mmCIF file of C-alpha atoms in Angstrom:
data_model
loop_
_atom_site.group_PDB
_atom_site.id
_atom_site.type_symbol
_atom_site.label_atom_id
_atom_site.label_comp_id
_atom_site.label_asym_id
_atom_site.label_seq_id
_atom_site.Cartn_x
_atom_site.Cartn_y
_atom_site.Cartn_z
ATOM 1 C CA UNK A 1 -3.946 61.173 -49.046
ATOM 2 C CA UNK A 2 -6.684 60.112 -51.973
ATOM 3 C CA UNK A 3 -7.709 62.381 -54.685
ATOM 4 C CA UNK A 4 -11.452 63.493 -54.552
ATOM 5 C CA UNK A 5 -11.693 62.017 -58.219
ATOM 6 C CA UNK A 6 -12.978 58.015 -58.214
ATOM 7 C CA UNK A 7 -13.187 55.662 -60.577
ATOM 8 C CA UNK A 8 -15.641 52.823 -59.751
ATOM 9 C CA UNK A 9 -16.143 48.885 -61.011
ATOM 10 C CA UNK A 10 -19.298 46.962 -60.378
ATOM 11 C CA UNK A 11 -21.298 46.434 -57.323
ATOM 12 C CA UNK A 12 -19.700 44.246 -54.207
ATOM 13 C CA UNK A 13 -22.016 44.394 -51.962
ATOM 14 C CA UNK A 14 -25.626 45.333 -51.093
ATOM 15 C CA UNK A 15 -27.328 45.926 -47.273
ATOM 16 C CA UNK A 16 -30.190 46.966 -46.063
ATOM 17 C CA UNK A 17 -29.309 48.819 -42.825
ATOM 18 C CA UNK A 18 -30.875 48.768 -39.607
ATOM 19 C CA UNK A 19 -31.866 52.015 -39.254
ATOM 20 C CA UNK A 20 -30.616 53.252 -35.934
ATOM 21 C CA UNK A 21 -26.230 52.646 -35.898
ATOM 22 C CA UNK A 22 -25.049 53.906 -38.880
ATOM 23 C CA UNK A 23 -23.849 52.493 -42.337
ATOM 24 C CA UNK A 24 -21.599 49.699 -41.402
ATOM 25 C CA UNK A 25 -24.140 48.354 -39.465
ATOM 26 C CA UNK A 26 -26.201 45.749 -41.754
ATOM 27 C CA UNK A 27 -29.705 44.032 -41.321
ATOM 28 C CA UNK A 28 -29.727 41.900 -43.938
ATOM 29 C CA UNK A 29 -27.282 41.287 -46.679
ATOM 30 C CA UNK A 30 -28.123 41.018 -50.706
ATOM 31 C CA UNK A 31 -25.361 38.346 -51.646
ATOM 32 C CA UNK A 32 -24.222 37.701 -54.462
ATOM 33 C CA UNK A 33 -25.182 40.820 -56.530
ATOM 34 C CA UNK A 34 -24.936 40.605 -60.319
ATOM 35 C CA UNK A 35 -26.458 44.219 -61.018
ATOM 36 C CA UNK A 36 -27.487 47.263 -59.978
ATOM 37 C CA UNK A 37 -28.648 50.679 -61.047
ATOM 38 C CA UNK A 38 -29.714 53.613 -59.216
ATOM 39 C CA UNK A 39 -31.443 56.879 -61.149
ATOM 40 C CA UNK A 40 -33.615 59.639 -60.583
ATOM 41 C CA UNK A 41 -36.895 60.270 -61.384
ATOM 42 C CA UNK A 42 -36.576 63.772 -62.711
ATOM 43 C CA UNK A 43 -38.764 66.284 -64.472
ATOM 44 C CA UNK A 44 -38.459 70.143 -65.305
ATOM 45 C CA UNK A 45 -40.445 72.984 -65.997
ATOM 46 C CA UNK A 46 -40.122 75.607 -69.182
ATOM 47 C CA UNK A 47 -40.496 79.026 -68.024
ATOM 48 C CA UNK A 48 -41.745 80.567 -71.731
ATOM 49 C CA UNK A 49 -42.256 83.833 -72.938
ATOM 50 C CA UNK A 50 -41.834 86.062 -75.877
ATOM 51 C CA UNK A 51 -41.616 82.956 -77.852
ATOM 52 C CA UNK A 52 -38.896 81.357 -76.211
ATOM 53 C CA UNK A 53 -38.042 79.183 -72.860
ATOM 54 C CA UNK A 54 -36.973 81.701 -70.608
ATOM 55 C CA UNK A 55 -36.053 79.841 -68.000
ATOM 56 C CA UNK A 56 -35.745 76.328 -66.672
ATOM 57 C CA UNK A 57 -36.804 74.936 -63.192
ATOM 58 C CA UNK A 58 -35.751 71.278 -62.601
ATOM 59 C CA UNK A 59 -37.059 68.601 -59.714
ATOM 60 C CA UNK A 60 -36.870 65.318 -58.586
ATOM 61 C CA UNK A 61 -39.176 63.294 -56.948
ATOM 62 C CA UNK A 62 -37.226 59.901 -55.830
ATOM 63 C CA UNK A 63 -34.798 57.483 -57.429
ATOM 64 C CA UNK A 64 -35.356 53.981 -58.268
ATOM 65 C CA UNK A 65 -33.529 51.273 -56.864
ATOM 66 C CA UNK A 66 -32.682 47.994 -58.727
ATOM 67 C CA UNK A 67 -30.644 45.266 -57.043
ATOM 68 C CA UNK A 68 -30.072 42.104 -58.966
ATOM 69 C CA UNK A 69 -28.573 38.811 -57.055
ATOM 70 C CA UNK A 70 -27.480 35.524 -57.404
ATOM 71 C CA UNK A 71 -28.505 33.630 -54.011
ATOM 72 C CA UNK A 72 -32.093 33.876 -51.972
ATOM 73 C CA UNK A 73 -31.253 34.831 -48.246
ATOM 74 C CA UNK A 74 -34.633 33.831 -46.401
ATOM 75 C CA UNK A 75 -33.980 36.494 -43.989
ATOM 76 C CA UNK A 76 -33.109 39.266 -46.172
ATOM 77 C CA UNK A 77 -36.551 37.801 -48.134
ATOM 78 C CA UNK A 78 -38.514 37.879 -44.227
ATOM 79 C CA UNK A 79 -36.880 41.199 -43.229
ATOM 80 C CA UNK A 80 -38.050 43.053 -46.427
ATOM 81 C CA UNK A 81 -41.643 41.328 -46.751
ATOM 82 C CA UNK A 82 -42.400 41.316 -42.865
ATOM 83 C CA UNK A 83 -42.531 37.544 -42.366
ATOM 84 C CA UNK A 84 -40.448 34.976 -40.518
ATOM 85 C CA UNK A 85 -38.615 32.066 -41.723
ATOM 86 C CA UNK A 86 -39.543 28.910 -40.033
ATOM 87 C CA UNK A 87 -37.370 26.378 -39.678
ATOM 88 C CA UNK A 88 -37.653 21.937 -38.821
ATOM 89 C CA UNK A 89 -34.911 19.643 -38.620
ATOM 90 C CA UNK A 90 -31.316 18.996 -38.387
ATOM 91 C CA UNK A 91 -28.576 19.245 -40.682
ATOM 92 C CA UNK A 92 -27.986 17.764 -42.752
ATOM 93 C CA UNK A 93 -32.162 17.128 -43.142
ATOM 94 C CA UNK A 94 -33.147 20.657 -41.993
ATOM 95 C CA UNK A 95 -35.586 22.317 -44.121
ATOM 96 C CA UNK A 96 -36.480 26.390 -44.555
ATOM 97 C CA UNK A 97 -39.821 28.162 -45.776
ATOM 98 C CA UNK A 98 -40.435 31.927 -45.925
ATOM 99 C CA UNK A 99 -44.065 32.795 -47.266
ATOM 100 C CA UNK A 100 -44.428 33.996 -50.555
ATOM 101 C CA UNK A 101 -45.879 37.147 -52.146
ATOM 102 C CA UNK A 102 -48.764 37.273 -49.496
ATOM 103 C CA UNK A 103 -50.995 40.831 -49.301
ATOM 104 C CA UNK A 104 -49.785 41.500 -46.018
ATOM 105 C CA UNK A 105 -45.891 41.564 -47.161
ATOM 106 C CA UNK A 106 -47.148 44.579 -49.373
ATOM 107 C CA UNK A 107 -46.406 47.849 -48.279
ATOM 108 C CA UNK A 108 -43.850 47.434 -45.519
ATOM 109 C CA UNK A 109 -41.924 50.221 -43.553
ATOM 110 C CA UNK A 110 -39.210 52.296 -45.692
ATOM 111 C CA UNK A 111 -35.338 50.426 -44.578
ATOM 112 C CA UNK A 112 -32.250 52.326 -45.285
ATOM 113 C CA UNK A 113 -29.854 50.754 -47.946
ATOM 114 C CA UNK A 114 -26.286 50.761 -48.574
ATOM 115 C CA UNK A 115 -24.725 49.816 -52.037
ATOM 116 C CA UNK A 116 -20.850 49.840 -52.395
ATOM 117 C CA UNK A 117 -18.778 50.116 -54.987
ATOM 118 C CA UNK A 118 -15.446 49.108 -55.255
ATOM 119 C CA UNK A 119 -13.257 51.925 -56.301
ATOM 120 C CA UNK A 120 -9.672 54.054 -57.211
ATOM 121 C CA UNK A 121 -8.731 57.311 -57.063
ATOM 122 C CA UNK A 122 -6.862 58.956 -59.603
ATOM 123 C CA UNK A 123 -3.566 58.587 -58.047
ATOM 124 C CA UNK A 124 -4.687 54.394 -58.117
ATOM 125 C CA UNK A 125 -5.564 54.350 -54.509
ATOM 126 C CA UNK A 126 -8.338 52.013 -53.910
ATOM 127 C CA UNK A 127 -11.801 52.967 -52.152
ATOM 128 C CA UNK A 128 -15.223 52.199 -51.576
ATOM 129 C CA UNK A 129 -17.701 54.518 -52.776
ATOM 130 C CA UNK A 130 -21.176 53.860 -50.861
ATOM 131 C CA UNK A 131 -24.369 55.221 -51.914
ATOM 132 C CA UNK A 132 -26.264 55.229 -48.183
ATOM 133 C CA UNK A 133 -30.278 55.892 -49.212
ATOM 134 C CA UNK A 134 -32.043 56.770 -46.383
ATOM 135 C CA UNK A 135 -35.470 55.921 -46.979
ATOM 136 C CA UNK A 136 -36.167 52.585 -49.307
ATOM 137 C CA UNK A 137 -39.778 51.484 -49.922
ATOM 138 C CA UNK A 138 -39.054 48.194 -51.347
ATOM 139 C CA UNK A 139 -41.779 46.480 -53.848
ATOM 140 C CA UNK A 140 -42.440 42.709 -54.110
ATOM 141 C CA UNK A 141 -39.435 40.594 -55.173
ATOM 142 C CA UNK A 142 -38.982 39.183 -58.385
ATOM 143 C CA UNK A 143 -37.172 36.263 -59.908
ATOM 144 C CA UNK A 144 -35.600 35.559 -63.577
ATOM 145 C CA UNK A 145 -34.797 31.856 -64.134
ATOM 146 C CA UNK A 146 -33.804 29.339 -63.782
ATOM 147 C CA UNK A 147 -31.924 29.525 -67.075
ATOM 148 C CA UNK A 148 -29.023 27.738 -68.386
ATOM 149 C CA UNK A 149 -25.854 28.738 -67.445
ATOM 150 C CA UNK A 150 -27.293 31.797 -65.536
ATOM 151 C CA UNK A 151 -29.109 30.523 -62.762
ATOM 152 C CA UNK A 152 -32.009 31.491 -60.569
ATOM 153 C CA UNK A 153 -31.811 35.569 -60.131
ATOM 154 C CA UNK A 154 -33.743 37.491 -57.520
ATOM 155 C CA UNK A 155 -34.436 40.490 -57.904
ATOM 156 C CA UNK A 156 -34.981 43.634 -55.185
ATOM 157 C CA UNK A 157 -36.729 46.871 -56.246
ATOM 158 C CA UNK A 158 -37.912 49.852 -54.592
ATOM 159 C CA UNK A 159 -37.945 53.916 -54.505
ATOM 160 C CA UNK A 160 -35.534 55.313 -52.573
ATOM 161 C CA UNK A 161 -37.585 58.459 -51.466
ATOM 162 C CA UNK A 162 -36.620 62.269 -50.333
ATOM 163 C CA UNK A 163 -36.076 62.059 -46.424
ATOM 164 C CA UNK A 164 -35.710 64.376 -43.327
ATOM 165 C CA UNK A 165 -33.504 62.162 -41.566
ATOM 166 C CA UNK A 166 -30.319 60.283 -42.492
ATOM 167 C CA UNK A 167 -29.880 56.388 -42.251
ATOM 168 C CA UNK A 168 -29.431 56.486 -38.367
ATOM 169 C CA UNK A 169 -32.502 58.719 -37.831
ATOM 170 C CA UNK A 170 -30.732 61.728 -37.196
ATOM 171 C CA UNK A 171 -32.466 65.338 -38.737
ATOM 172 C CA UNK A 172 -30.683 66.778 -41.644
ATOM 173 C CA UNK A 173 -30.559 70.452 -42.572
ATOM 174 C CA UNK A 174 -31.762 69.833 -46.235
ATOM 175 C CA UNK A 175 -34.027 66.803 -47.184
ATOM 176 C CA UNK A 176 -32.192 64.443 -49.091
ATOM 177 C CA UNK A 177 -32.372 61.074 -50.863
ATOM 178 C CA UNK A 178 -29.120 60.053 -49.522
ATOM 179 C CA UNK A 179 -25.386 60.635 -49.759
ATOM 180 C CA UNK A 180 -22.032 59.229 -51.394
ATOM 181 C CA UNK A 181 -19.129 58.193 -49.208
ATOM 182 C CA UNK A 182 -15.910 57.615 -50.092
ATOM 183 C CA UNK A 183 -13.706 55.683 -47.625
ATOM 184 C CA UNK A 184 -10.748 53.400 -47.742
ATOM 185 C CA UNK A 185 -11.186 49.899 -48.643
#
């Protein structure tokens, strides 16, 4: 049995999720991730009185999402910005466009996201921890690069917003942003 104490390492993997069968069930994959982060957009309240804060009240509106990678998928790329990937030839003279940063790619539906995290207990028993966010609005891709030695980067951002429903679409009791899982590796 694993300790409830975890100890994680960088980022393995990244998904966006399909929305409808759970966690383990990908749409399109983020390969090669280099970096991540994931924080909360927080603010707070002073209660004052009597010349002095009285109480504290403290809120959070969404968290942002950054996803930094080392290879373009064209249908991660079409999935996120509501395009398709079109396609001519054979192998090994096939050839693969996706459009780029058009105004109707803005703006598209919220996707669920999964980011895991390879991980060990305190007893040395390894994990996954997965942050599942329920509801990602994803802005327009970036990329850094080409540079020496580093490569072309692309990067994924977006707010992972306060939901009613969980990556599957099923109600939750309390409104959440998402959740972290813990499972074996």
């Amino acid at each position: 049995m694993s300790t409830k104490t975890f100890e994680g390492f960088s980022i393995s993997h990244a998904a966006i999720l399909n929305g409808s069968t759970g966690a383990d069930e990908t749409f399109g994959d983020i390969y090669g991730v280099n970096e991540g982060s994931l924080e909360a957009d927080t603010d707070s309240f002073d209660n004052t009185g009597d010349n002095a804060v009285l109480s504290t009240w403290f809120w959070f509106n969404f968290a942002n999402v950054t996803i930094q990678a080392g290879y373009v998928p064209f249908d991660t790329i079409a999935l996120l910005s509501g395009t398709s990937v079109t396609s001519s030839g054979s192998a090994p003279n096939d050839h693969y466009s996706v459009p780029l940063w058009t105004e109707e790619s803005l703006n598209q539906p919220t996707r669920p996201m999964r980011i895991r995290v390879p991980a060990k207990d305190t007893n040395g028993v390894t994990r996954n921890l997965d942050f599942i966010l329920y509801k990602v609005q994803f802005q327009p891709f970036s990329f850094d690069g080409p540079s020496y030695k580093d490569g072309l980067k692309l990067n994924y951002s977006g707010r992972a917003l306060i939901s009613s429903v969980d990556e599957t679409g099923t109600s939750l009791t309390d409104r959440a942003i998402g959740r972290l899982v813990s499972r074996p590796s």
